[in-house]
PDB file of C-alpha atoms in Angstrom:
ATOM      1  CA  MET A   1     -20.450  16.847  12.372  1.00 52.00           C
ATOM      2  CA  GLN A   2     -18.255  15.374  15.097  1.00 55.00           C
ATOM      3  CA  MET A   3     -15.438  17.722  16.069  1.00 60.00           C
ATOM      4  CA  PRO A   4     -11.918  16.470  15.290  1.00 64.00           C
ATOM      5  CA  GLY A   5      -9.558  15.707  18.134  1.00 78.00           C
ATOM      6  CA  LEU A   6      -6.169  17.231  18.843  1.00 82.00           C
ATOM      7  CA  LEU A   7      -4.404  14.149  17.499  1.00 83.00           C
ATOM      8  CA  GLU A   8      -5.947  14.579  14.067  1.00 85.00           C
ATOM      9  CA  LEU A   9      -5.225  18.304  13.959  1.00 86.00           C
ATOM     10  CA  ASN A  10      -1.646  17.841  15.105  1.00 85.00           C
ATOM     11  CA  ALA A  11      -1.264  15.087  12.514  1.00 85.00           C
ATOM     12  CA  VAL A  12      -2.115  17.490   9.684  1.00 87.00           C
ATOM     13  CA  ALA A  13       0.233  20.135  11.102  1.00 86.00           C
ATOM     14  CA  ALA A  14       3.102  17.651  11.448  1.00 85.00           C
ATOM     15  CA  VAL A  15       2.724  16.332   7.898  1.00 86.00           C
ATOM     16  CA  ALA A  16       2.576  19.897   6.570  1.00 84.00           C
ATOM     17  CA  THR A  17       5.811  20.691   8.432  1.00 82.00           C
ATOM     18  CA  HIS A  18       7.819  17.606   7.474  1.00 81.00           C
ATOM     19  CA  LYS A  19       6.185  16.784   4.099  1.00 83.00           C
ATOM     20  CA  ASN A  20       6.892  13.206   5.050  1.00 84.00           C
ATOM     21  CA  PHE A  21       4.594  10.768   6.882  1.00 85.00           C
ATOM     22  CA  ARG A  22       7.387   8.824   8.550  1.00 84.00           C
ATOM     23  CA  ARG A  23       9.073  11.904  10.063  1.00 82.00           C
ATOM     24  CA  ALA A  24       5.732  13.421  11.066  1.00 84.00           C
ATOM     25  CA  ALA A  25       4.732  10.178  12.767  1.00 83.00           C
ATOM     26  CA  ALA A  26       8.044  10.053  14.642  1.00 80.00           C
ATOM     27  CA  GLU A  27       7.460  13.593  15.945  1.00 77.00           C
ATOM     28  CA  LEU A  28       4.036  12.599  17.291  1.00 80.00           C
ATOM     29  CA  GLY A  29       5.151   9.227  18.656  1.00 80.00           C
ATOM     30  CA  LEU A  30       2.884   7.304  16.255  1.00 83.00           C
ATOM     31  CA  SER A  31       3.382   4.705  13.582  1.00 86.00           C
ATOM     32  CA  ALA A  32       3.134   5.949   9.990  1.00 84.00           C
ATOM     33  CA  SER A  33      -0.002   3.859   9.462  1.00 87.00           C
ATOM     34  CA  ALA A  34      -1.685   5.292  12.577  1.00 87.00           C
ATOM     35  CA  LEU A  35      -0.889   8.799  11.366  1.00 86.00           C
ATOM     36  CA  SER A  36      -2.293   8.030   7.915  1.00 87.00           C
ATOM     37  CA  HIS A  37      -5.486   6.599   9.436  1.00 87.00           C
ATOM     38  CA  ALA A  38      -5.952   9.698  11.632  1.00 87.00           C
ATOM     39  CA  ILE A  39      -5.676  12.046   8.658  1.00 88.00           C
ATOM     40  CA  ALA A  40      -7.889   9.865   6.464  1.00 89.00           C
ATOM     41  CA  ALA A  41     -10.552   9.846   9.216  1.00 87.00           C
ATOM     42  CA  LEU A  42     -10.428  13.644   9.436  1.00 87.00           C
ATOM     43  CA  GLU A  43     -10.696  13.972   5.649  1.00 87.00           C
ATOM     44  CA  ARG A  44     -13.758  11.675   5.620  1.00 88.00           C
ATOM     45  CA  ARG A  45     -15.356  13.702   8.389  1.00 86.00           C
ATOM     46  CA  LEU A  46     -14.735  17.011   6.586  1.00 86.00           C
ATOM     47  CA  GLY A  47     -15.560  15.621   3.144  1.00 87.00           C
ATOM     48  CA  VAL A  48     -12.450  17.158   1.530  1.00 89.00           C
ATOM     49  CA  ARG A  49      -8.901  16.061   0.830  1.00 90.00           C
ATOM     50  CA  LEU A  50      -6.428  17.948   3.015  1.00 90.00           C
ATOM     51  CA  ILE A  51      -3.213  16.280   1.881  1.00 89.00           C
ATOM     52  CA  ASN A  52      -2.203  15.210  -1.613  1.00 88.00           C
ATOM     53  CA  ARG A  53      -0.084  12.068  -1.542  1.00 81.00           C
ATOM     54  CA  THR A  54       1.955  10.573  -4.380  1.00 77.00           C
ATOM     55  CA  THR A  55       4.767   8.048  -4.394  1.00 70.00           C
ATOM     56  CA  ARG A  56       7.234  10.964  -4.532  1.00 75.00           C
ATOM     57  CA  SER A  57       5.705  13.811  -2.583  1.00 80.00           C
ATOM     58  CA  VAL A  58       3.360  14.844   0.210  1.00 85.00           C
ATOM     59  CA  ALA A  59       1.803  18.315   0.214  1.00 86.00           C
ATOM     60  CA  LEU A  60      -1.235  20.147   1.504  1.00 88.00           C
ATOM     61  CA  SER A  61      -4.119  20.615  -0.917  1.00 89.00           C
ATOM     62  CA  GLU A  62      -5.582  24.098  -1.312  1.00 89.00           C
ATOM     63  CA  ALA A  63      -8.285  23.126   1.188  1.00 89.00           C
ATOM     64  CA  GLY A  64      -5.593  21.783   3.520  1.00 86.00           C
ATOM     65  CA  GLU A  65      -3.628  25.035   3.366  1.00 89.00           C
ATOM     66  CA  ARG A  66      -6.693  27.101   4.243  1.00 91.00           C
ATOM     67  CA  PHE A  67      -7.683  24.677   6.992  1.00 88.00           C
ATOM     68  CA  LEU A  68      -4.234  24.667   8.583  1.00 87.00           C
ATOM     69  CA  ALA A  69      -3.912  28.461   8.355  1.00 88.00           C
ATOM     70  CA  ARG A  70      -6.937  28.700  10.654  1.00 88.00           C
ATOM     71  CA  VAL A  71      -6.096  25.739  12.876  1.00 86.00           C
ATOM     72  CA  ARG A  72      -2.373  26.227  13.466  1.00 85.00           C
ATOM     73  CA  PRO A  73      -2.670  29.397  15.628  1.00 85.00           C
ATOM     74  CA  ALA A  74      -5.199  27.568  17.808  1.00 83.00           C
ATOM     75  CA  LEU A  75      -2.820  24.621  18.173  1.00 80.00           C
ATOM     76  CA  HIS A  76      -0.074  27.013  19.298  1.00 75.00           C
ATOM     77  CA  GLU A  77      -2.460  28.526  21.848  1.00 78.00           C
ATOM     78  CA  ILE A  78      -3.435  25.102  23.192  1.00 78.00           C
ATOM     79  CA  ALA A  79       0.212  24.022  23.400  1.00 72.00           C
ATOM     80  CA  GLY A  80       1.018  27.255  25.204  1.00 70.00           C
ATOM     81  CA  ALA A  81      -1.818  26.731  27.676  1.00 74.00           C
ATOM     82  CA  MET A  82      -0.649  23.201  28.421  1.00 69.00           C
ATOM     83  CA  GLU A  83       2.937  24.414  28.781  1.00 63.00           C
ATOM     84  CA  ALA A  84       1.817  27.196  31.144  1.00 66.00           C
ATOM     85  CA  VAL A  85       0.632  24.529  33.585  1.00 68.00           C
ATOM     86  CA  ASN A  86       4.246  23.368  33.628  1.00 61.00           C
ATOM     87  CA  GLU A  87       5.066  26.479  35.651  1.00 60.00           C
ATOM     88  CA  PHE A  88       3.289  24.916  38.630  1.00 59.00           C
ATOM     89  CA  ARG A  89       5.467  21.800  38.596  1.00 60.00           C
ATOM     90  CA  ASP A  90       8.528  21.476  40.818  1.00 59.00           C
ATOM     91  CA  ARG A  91      10.672  21.193  37.677  1.00 74.00           C
ATOM     92  CA  PRO A  92      10.064  21.429  33.890  1.00 84.00           C
ATOM     93  CA  ALA A  93       8.897  18.376  31.971  1.00 85.00           C
ATOM     94  CA  GLY A  94       8.338  17.586  28.312  1.00 86.00           C
ATOM     95  CA  LEU A  95      10.211  17.777  25.006  1.00 89.00           C
ATOM     96  CA  LEU A  96      12.610  20.535  23.927  1.00 92.00           C
ATOM     97  CA  ARG A  97      13.394  20.567  20.179  1.00 92.00           C
ATOM     98  CA  ILE A  98      16.508  22.467  19.067  1.00 94.00           C
ATOM     99  CA  ASN A  99      17.877  22.895  15.551  1.00 93.00           C
ATOM    100  CA  ALA A 100      21.618  23.581  15.269  1.00 92.00           C
ATOM    101  CA  SER A 101      24.490  23.418  12.845  1.00 87.00           C
ATOM    102  CA  GLU A 102      26.793  20.439  13.266  1.00 85.00           C
ATOM    103  CA  ARG A 103      29.455  22.565  14.953  1.00 82.00           C
ATOM    104  CA  ALA A 104      26.923  24.239  17.227  1.00 86.00           C
ATOM    105  CA  ALA A 105      25.518  20.879  18.279  1.00 88.00           C
ATOM    106  CA  ARG A 106      28.995  19.662  19.226  1.00 85.00           C
ATOM    107  CA  HIS A 107      29.603  22.934  21.061  1.00 82.00           C
ATOM    108  CA  VAL A 108      26.579  22.589  23.365  1.00 86.00           C
ATOM    109  CA  LEU A 109      26.149  18.814  23.701  1.00 85.00           C
ATOM    110  CA  THR A 110      28.462  18.169  26.636  1.00 84.00           C
ATOM    111  CA  PRO A 111      28.482  21.435  28.603  1.00 87.00           C
ATOM    112  CA  VAL A 112      24.841  22.456  28.071  1.00 92.00           C
ATOM    113  CA  VAL A 113      22.604  19.565  27.019  1.00 93.00           C
ATOM    114  CA  ALA A 114      24.172  17.060  29.405  1.00 93.00           C
ATOM    115  CA  GLU A 115      23.867  19.494  32.321  1.00 94.00           C
ATOM    116  CA  PHE A 116      20.275  20.344  31.349  1.00 95.00           C
ATOM    117  CA  LEU A 117      19.232  16.680  31.359  1.00 95.00           C
ATOM    118  CA  ARG A 118      21.013  16.133  34.666  1.00 94.00           C
ATOM    119  CA  ARG A 119      19.166  19.005  36.342  1.00 94.00           C
ATOM    120  CA  TYR A 120      15.791  18.283  34.754  1.00 93.00           C
ATOM    121  CA  PRO A 121      15.319  14.515  34.420  1.00 93.00           C
ATOM    122  CA  ASP A 122      11.674  14.956  33.351  1.00 91.00           C
ATOM    123  CA  MET A 123      12.788  16.810  30.207  1.00 93.00           C
ATOM    124  CA  ARG A 124      13.701  15.243  26.868  1.00 92.00           C
ATOM    125  CA  VAL A 125      15.857  16.965  24.227  1.00 94.00           C
ATOM    126  CA  GLU A 126      15.798  16.475  20.474  1.00 92.00           C
ATOM    127  CA  LEU A 127      18.913  18.108  18.994  1.00 92.00           C
ATOM    128  CA  ALA A 128      18.765  18.175  15.193  1.00 91.00           C
ATOM    129  CA  ALA A 129      22.264  18.794  13.799  1.00 89.00           C
ATOM    130  CA  GLU A 130      22.114  19.961  10.186  1.00 86.00           C
ATOM    131  CA  ASN A 131      23.914  22.629   8.231  1.00 79.00           C
ATOM    132  CA  ARG A 132      20.918  23.954   6.282  1.00 81.00           C
ATOM    133  CA  LEU A 133      19.248  27.035   7.752  1.00 83.00           C
ATOM    134  CA  ALA A 134      15.898  25.832   9.103  1.00 84.00           C
ATOM    135  CA  ASP A 135      12.800  27.925   9.796  1.00 87.00           C
ATOM    136  CA  ILE A 136      12.488  26.915  13.449  1.00 88.00           C
ATOM    137  CA  VAL A 137       8.920  28.212  13.798  1.00 83.00           C
ATOM    138  CA  ALA A 138       7.549  26.525  10.672  1.00 78.00           C
ATOM    139  CA  GLU A 139       9.342  23.263  11.475  1.00 82.00           C
ATOM    140  CA  GLY A 140       8.229  23.071  15.082  1.00 81.00           C
ATOM    141  CA  PHE A 141      11.511  23.724  16.896  1.00 89.00           C
ATOM    142  CA  ASP A 142      11.612  25.587  20.196  1.00 91.00           C
ATOM    143  CA  ALA A 143      14.992  27.195  19.468  1.00 94.00           C
ATOM    144  CA  GLY A 144      17.969  27.204  17.129  1.00 94.00           C
ATOM    145  CA  ILE A 145      21.725  27.664  17.483  1.00 94.00           C
ATOM    146  CA  ARG A 146      23.680  29.381  14.693  1.00 91.00           C
ATOM    147  CA  ILE A 147      26.358  32.006  14.209  1.00 85.00           C
ATOM    148  CA  ALA A 148      25.144  35.505  15.051  1.00 87.00           C
ATOM    149  CA  GLU A 149      24.949  36.894  11.526  1.00 83.00           C
ATOM    150  CA  THR A 150      22.517  34.175  10.362  1.00 87.00           C
ATOM    151  CA  VAL A 151      19.992  34.666  13.184  1.00 90.00           C
ATOM    152  CA  PRO A 152      16.720  36.181  11.862  1.00 89.00           C
ATOM    153  CA  ARG A 153      16.139  39.740  13.021  1.00 87.00           C
ATOM    154  CA  ASP A 154      12.835  38.976  14.738  1.00 87.00           C
ATOM    155  CA  MET A 155      14.404  36.457  17.131  1.00 93.00           C
ATOM    156  CA  ILE A 156      15.789  36.829  20.639  1.00 93.00           C
ATOM    157  CA  ALA A 157      19.479  35.795  20.545  1.00 93.00           C
ATOM    158  CA  VAL A 158      21.565  34.708  23.528  1.00 93.00           C
ATOM    159  CA  PRO A 159      25.382  34.358  23.241  1.00 91.00           C
ATOM    160  CA  CYS A 160      26.621  30.786  23.641  1.00 88.00           C
ATOM    161  CA  GLY A 161      30.240  31.754  24.294  1.00 77.00           C
ATOM    162  CA  PRO A 162      33.018  34.190  23.415  1.00 78.00           C
ATOM    163  CA  ASP A 163      33.782  35.605  19.979  1.00 82.00           C
ATOM    164  CA  ALA A 164      35.667  33.325  17.608  1.00 82.00           C
ATOM    165  CA  ARG A 165      37.585  33.301  14.319  1.00 89.00           C
ATOM    166  CA  PHE A 166      37.688  31.525  10.998  1.00 91.00           C
ATOM    167  CA  VAL A 167      41.318  30.575  10.401  1.00 96.00           C
ATOM    168  CA  VAL A 168      43.481  29.321   7.544  1.00 97.00           C
ATOM    169  CA  ALA A 169      45.504  26.215   8.358  1.00 98.00           C
ATOM    170  CA  GLY A 170      47.769  23.694   6.674  1.00 97.00           C
ATOM    171  CA  SER A 171      49.966  20.803   7.710  1.00 97.00           C
ATOM    172  CA  PRO A 172      53.741  20.982   8.199  1.00 97.00           C
ATOM    173  CA  GLY A 173      54.012  18.554   5.301  1.00 97.00           C
ATOM    174  CA  TYR A 174      52.124  20.907   3.012  1.00 97.00           C
ATOM    175  CA  PHE A 175      54.242  23.886   4.043  1.00 97.00           C
ATOM    176  CA  ALA A 176      57.392  21.865   3.458  1.00 97.00           C
ATOM    177  CA  ALA A 177      56.477  21.905  -0.241  1.00 96.00           C
ATOM    178  CA  HIS A 178      54.734  25.298  -0.483  1.00 96.00           C
ATOM    179  CA  PRO A 179      55.615  28.803   0.759  1.00 96.00           C
ATOM    180  CA  ARG A 180      53.443  30.226   3.517  1.00 96.00           C
ATOM    181  CA  PRO A 181      50.937  32.806   2.277  1.00 97.00           C
ATOM    182  CA  VAL A 182      51.655  36.267   3.675  1.00 96.00           C
ATOM    183  CA  VAL A 183      48.643  38.112   2.279  1.00 96.00           C
ATOM    184  CA  PRO A 184      45.304  36.659   1.083  1.00 96.00           C
ATOM    185  CA  ALA A 185      46.235  37.167  -2.591  1.00 96.00           C
ATOM    186  CA  ASP A 186      48.999  34.571  -2.105  1.00 97.00           C
ATOM    187  CA  LEU A 187      46.258  31.916  -1.825  1.00 97.00           C
ATOM    188  CA  PHE A 188      45.873  31.983  -5.612  1.00 97.00           C
ATOM    189  CA  GLY A 189      49.210  30.147  -5.746  1.00 96.00           C
ATOM    190  CA  HIS A 190      48.001  27.418  -3.355  1.00 97.00           C
ATOM    191  CA  ASN A 191      45.759  24.378  -3.424  1.00 97.00           C
ATOM    192  CA  CYS A 192      42.790  25.388  -1.248  1.00 97.00           C
ATOM    193  CA  ILE A 193      40.226  22.884  -0.051  1.00 97.00           C
ATOM    194  CA  ARG A 194      36.986  24.571  -1.046  1.00 96.00           C
ATOM    195  CA  ARG A 195      33.598  24.327   0.633  1.00 93.00           C
ATOM    196  CA  ARG A 196      30.277  23.606  -1.055  1.00 91.00           C
ATOM    197  CA  MET A 197      27.508  25.280   0.944  1.00 85.00           C
ATOM    198  CA  ALA A 198      24.127  23.681   1.660  1.00 77.00           C
ATOM    199  CA  ASN A 199      22.520  25.946  -0.971  1.00 80.00           C
ATOM    200  CA  GLY A 200      24.948  24.673  -3.623  1.00 85.00           C
ATOM    201  CA  ALA A 201      27.151  27.761  -3.763  1.00 89.00           C
ATOM    202  CA  LEU A 202      30.908  27.696  -3.208  1.00 92.00           C
ATOM    203  CA  PHE A 203      31.970  29.530  -0.050  1.00 91.00           C
ATOM    204  CA  ARG A 204      34.277  32.489  -0.647  1.00 93.00           C
ATOM    205  CA  TRP A 205      37.106  32.812   1.886  1.00 95.00           C
ATOM    206  CA  GLU A 206      36.621  36.038   3.858  1.00 92.00           C
ATOM    207  CA  PHE A 207      39.354  38.224   5.345  1.00 95.00           C
ATOM    208  CA  GLU A 208      39.592  41.562   7.093  1.00 93.00           C
ATOM    209  CA  ARG A 209      42.414  43.790   8.332  1.00 92.00           C
ATOM    210  CA  ARG A 210      42.284  47.408   9.472  1.00 89.00           C
ATOM    211  CA  GLY A 211      38.975  48.014   7.721  1.00 86.00           C
ATOM    212  CA  GLU A 212      39.937  46.276   4.470  1.00 91.00           C
ATOM    213  CA  GLU A 213      37.611  43.365   3.646  1.00 91.00           C
ATOM    214  CA  LEU A 214      38.193  40.655   1.058  1.00 93.00           C
ATOM    215  CA  ALA A 215      36.116  37.700  -0.162  1.00 93.00           C
ATOM    216  CA  LEU A 216      38.112  35.382  -2.415  1.00 95.00           C
ATOM    217  CA  ASP A 217      36.983  32.579  -4.720  1.00 95.00           C
ATOM    218  CA  VAL A 218      40.108  30.541  -4.035  1.00 96.00           C
ATOM    219  CA  PRO A 219      41.435  27.823  -6.358  1.00 96.00           C
ATOM    220  CA  GLY A 220      41.602  24.180  -5.345  1.00 96.00           C
ATOM    221  CA  SER A 221      41.454  20.606  -6.595  1.00 96.00           C
ATOM    222  CA  LEU A 222      39.174  19.314  -3.811  1.00 97.00           C
ATOM    223  CA  THR A 223      35.725  20.539  -2.773  1.00 96.00           C
ATOM    224  CA  LEU A 224      33.980  19.233   0.348  1.00 95.00           C
ATOM    225  CA  SER A 225      30.858  20.075   2.359  1.00 90.00           C
ATOM    226  CA  ASN A 226      31.800  18.561   5.702  1.00 88.00           C
ATOM    227  CA  ASP A 227      34.067  20.175   8.309  1.00 90.00           C
ATOM    228  CA  PRO A 228      35.673  17.000   9.730  1.00 92.00           C
ATOM    229  CA  LEU A 229      36.498  15.848   6.194  1.00 95.00           C
ATOM    230  CA  MET A 230      38.149  19.183   5.482  1.00 96.00           C
ATOM    231  CA  VAL A 231      40.301  18.787   8.580  1.00 97.00           C
ATOM    232  CA  ASP A 232      41.246  15.260   7.469  1.00 97.00           C
ATOM    233  CA  ALA A 233      42.213  16.593   4.042  1.00 97.00           C
ATOM    234  CA  ALA A 234      44.439  19.271   5.572  1.00 97.00           C
ATOM    235  CA  LEU A 235      46.084  16.700   7.849  1.00 97.00           C
ATOM    236  CA  ALA A 236      46.801  14.638   4.728  1.00 97.00           C
ATOM    237  CA  ALA A 237      48.656  17.664   3.258  1.00 97.00           C
ATOM    238  CA  ILE A 238      46.247  17.993   0.344  1.00 97.00           C
ATOM    239  CA  GLY A 239      45.930  21.741   0.798  1.00 97.00           C
ATOM    240  CA  LEU A 240      44.887  24.663   2.976  1.00 98.00           C
ATOM    241  CA  ILE A 241      41.560  24.922   4.805  1.00 98.00           C
ATOM    242  CA  HIS A 242      39.488  27.861   6.020  1.00 97.00           C
ATOM    243  CA  LEU A 243      37.445  26.764   9.043  1.00 94.00           C
ATOM    244  CA  HIS A 244      36.133  27.858  12.397  1.00 89.00           C
ATOM    245  CA  GLU A 245      39.038  27.676  14.827  1.00 90.00           C
ATOM    246  CA  SER A 246      37.237  25.149  17.045  1.00 86.00           C
ATOM    247  CA  TRP A 247      37.713  22.469  14.356  1.00 90.00           C
ATOM    248  CA  VAL A 248      41.501  22.857  14.266  1.00 94.00           C
ATOM    249  CA  GLU A 249      42.625  24.105  17.700  1.00 90.00           C
ATOM    250  CA  GLU A 250      43.444  20.598  18.977  1.00 93.00           C
ATOM    251  CA  HIS A 251      45.564  19.857  15.892  1.00 97.00           C
ATOM    252  CA  VAL A 252      47.291  23.241  16.087  1.00 96.00           C
ATOM    253  CA  ALA A 253      48.180  22.655  19.753  1.00 95.00           C
ATOM    254  CA  ALA A 254      49.627  19.241  18.827  1.00 96.00           C
ATOM    255  CA  GLY A 255      51.629  20.648  15.889  1.00 97.00           C
ATOM    256  CA  ARG A 256      49.697  18.679  13.269  1.00 97.00           C
ATOM    257  CA  LEU A 257      48.362  21.881  11.683  1.00 97.00           C
ATOM    258  CA  GLU A 258      49.775  25.410  11.516  1.00 97.00           C
ATOM    259  CA  LEU A 259      47.912  28.713  11.160  1.00 97.00           C
ATOM    260  CA  VAL A 260      48.702  31.355   8.549  1.00 97.00           C
ATOM    261  CA  LEU A 261      47.275  34.794   7.709  1.00 96.00           C
ATOM    262  CA  GLU A 262      46.361  35.284  11.366  1.00 94.00           C
ATOM    263  CA  ASP A 263      46.437  39.081  11.060  1.00 94.00           C
ATOM    264  CA  TRP A 264      43.717  38.766   8.395  1.00 95.00           C
ATOM    265  CA  THR A 265      41.327  36.645  10.484  1.00 92.00           C
ATOM    266  CA  PRO A 266      39.841  38.810  13.273  1.00 87.00           C
ATOM    267  CA  ALA A 267      37.310  37.566  15.793  1.00 85.00           C
ATOM    268  CA  PHE A 268      33.573  37.876  15.100  1.00 82.00           C
ATOM    269  CA  PRO A 269      30.386  37.323  17.151  1.00 81.00           C
ATOM    270  CA  ASP A 270      29.965  33.556  17.283  1.00 83.00           C
ATOM    271  CA  LEU A 271      27.175  31.173  18.234  1.00 89.00           C
ATOM    272  CA  ARG A 272      23.783  32.360  19.426  1.00 92.00           C
ATOM    273  CA  LEU A 273      20.872  30.427  20.860  1.00 94.00           C
ATOM    274  CA  PHE A 274      17.751  32.026  19.384  1.00 95.00           C
ATOM    275  CA  TYR A 275      13.999  31.690  19.785  1.00 93.00           C
ATOM    276  CA  PRO A 276      10.878  33.646  18.771  1.00 90.00           C
ATOM    277  CA  ALA A 277      10.409  36.988  20.496  1.00 85.00           C
ATOM    278  CA  ASN A 278       6.627  37.046  20.247  1.00 74.00           C
ATOM    279  CA  ARG A 279       5.689  33.611  21.555  1.00 72.00           C
ATOM    280  CA  TYR A 280       5.149  32.171  25.023  1.00 73.00           C
ATOM    281  CA  MET A 281       8.452  30.845  26.379  1.00 82.00           C
ATOM    282  CA  PRO A 282       8.129  27.263  27.669  1.00 83.00           C
ATOM    283  CA  ALA A 283       9.553  26.502  31.102  1.00 86.00           C
ATOM    284  CA  GLY A 284      11.944  23.957  29.605  1.00 91.00           C
ATOM    285  CA  LEU A 285      13.350  26.493  27.143  1.00 92.00           C
ATOM    286  CA  ARG A 286      13.707  29.083  29.914  1.00 92.00           C
ATOM    287  CA  ALA A 287      15.727  26.588  31.976  1.00 93.00           C
ATOM    288  CA  PHE A 288      17.857  25.707  28.934  1.00 95.00           C
ATOM    289  CA  VAL A 289      18.592  29.393  28.271  1.00 95.00           C
ATOM    290  CA  ASP A 290      19.725  29.812  31.883  1.00 94.00           C
ATOM    291  CA  ILE A 291      22.260  27.000  31.473  1.00 94.00           C
ATOM    292  CA  VAL A 292      23.465  28.471  28.148  1.00 93.00           C
ATOM    293  CA  ARG A 293      24.103  31.786  29.907  1.00 93.00           C
ATOM    294  CA  GLU A 294      25.930  30.076  32.792  1.00 91.00           C
ATOM    295  CA  THR A 295      28.142  28.126  30.387  1.00 88.00           C
ATOM    296  CA  ALA A 296      28.862  31.188  28.242  1.00 85.00           C
ATOM    297  CA  ALA A 297      29.889  33.173  31.327  1.00 83.00           C
ATOM    298  CA  ARG A 298      32.430  30.490  32.255  1.00 80.00           C
ATOM    299  CA  ARG A 299      33.857  30.427  28.741  1.00 67.00           C
ATOM    300  CA  ARG A 300      33.975  34.196  28.288  1.00 58.00           C
ATOM    301  CA  PRO A 301      37.243  36.051  28.877  1.00 51.00           C
ATOM    302  CA  ALA A 302      37.218  38.636  31.680  1.00 43.00           C
ATOM    303  CA  ARG A 303      35.425  41.618  30.130  1.00 42.00           C
ATOM    304  CA  VAL A 304      32.005  43.245  30.003  1.00 39.00           C
ATOM    305  CA  PRO A 305      29.480  40.441  29.329  1.00 42.00           C
ATOM    306  CA  ALA A 306      27.878  40.361  25.903  1.00 40.00           C
ATOM    307  CA  PRO A 307      24.239  41.499  26.178  1.00 41.00           C
ATOM    308  CA  GLU A 308      21.173  39.598  25.093  1.00 45.00           C
ATOM    309  CA  LEU A 309      20.462  40.693  21.559  1.00 43.00           C
ATOM    310  CA  THR A 310      17.618  41.039  19.129  1.00 43.00           C
ATOM    311  CA  SER A 311      19.566  40.410  15.938  1.00 40.00           C
ATOM    312  CA  ALA A 312      19.288  39.987  12.204  1.00 39.00           C
ATOM    313  CA  PRO A 313      27.263  34.261   5.922  1.00 52.00           C
ATOM    314  CA  ARG A 314      29.653  32.422   7.066  1.00 57.00           C
ATOM    315  CA  PRO A 315      29.214  28.635   7.115  1.00 59.00           C
ATOM    316  CA  ALA A 316      27.536  27.808  10.426  1.00 56.00           C
TER     317      ALA A 316
END
């Protein structure tokens, strides 16, 4: 039997990851039909069906799962060997895939990604901004960027900047008609703009002061799942919002929004770039990490630098 080529093997791995022919083809730089032909050719050669396709779903067959379980480690080894050759180049080249929350993507796009592409013109970056928590290894990403407490414990985590806060804010117009909350329990007398998380649950507003911790299921007539929309709703005086301070700091500085309950919203460890601890580190990722550290050092207040961590929710 003729041995399959890397293209066919990578095609099966990509479809297994994305469960979608179009997205898998885009990852490999192929058309969907070319990808389908490559997999069909491999299935004919092996004499078994590796992927079950219907009009609604794409999934590995039992034979496909066993096949990929044996093949995938070898594909990682081959990719690592090819990447190792990159060390002998004058500068890194290739594709760097990063999964990040929407806020994290905005946080790193200009200071980190733009600088990375300027320094390393032979590199390409795919920055996937989505608020679901992705398995970066299973989905083929080189790294992820999330808040510290959501980083899996078996990952290496690098701080992307100083600690931050989630704050409660409202517009002057809203406060003209409603008293300012003094303690978190006062929120039960307010219209709070609630957040629907990616997993379908409603986010509980979290507070802490002098060791006392609270998580409140606040009342409200509007529920959203998008940070910019929540800011827009607060600006329209619909109610109070509970968001990462980076979303509101510009409006607070301009007087369009005002903070309340500040003594109940302490700082916490914020964004971390993370990547697998037990895999070969590509040259492109190593260069990206260096720029993340440089940028974080510029942003950090004068104090002892935060160490590199091996770590383990708030909305990311």
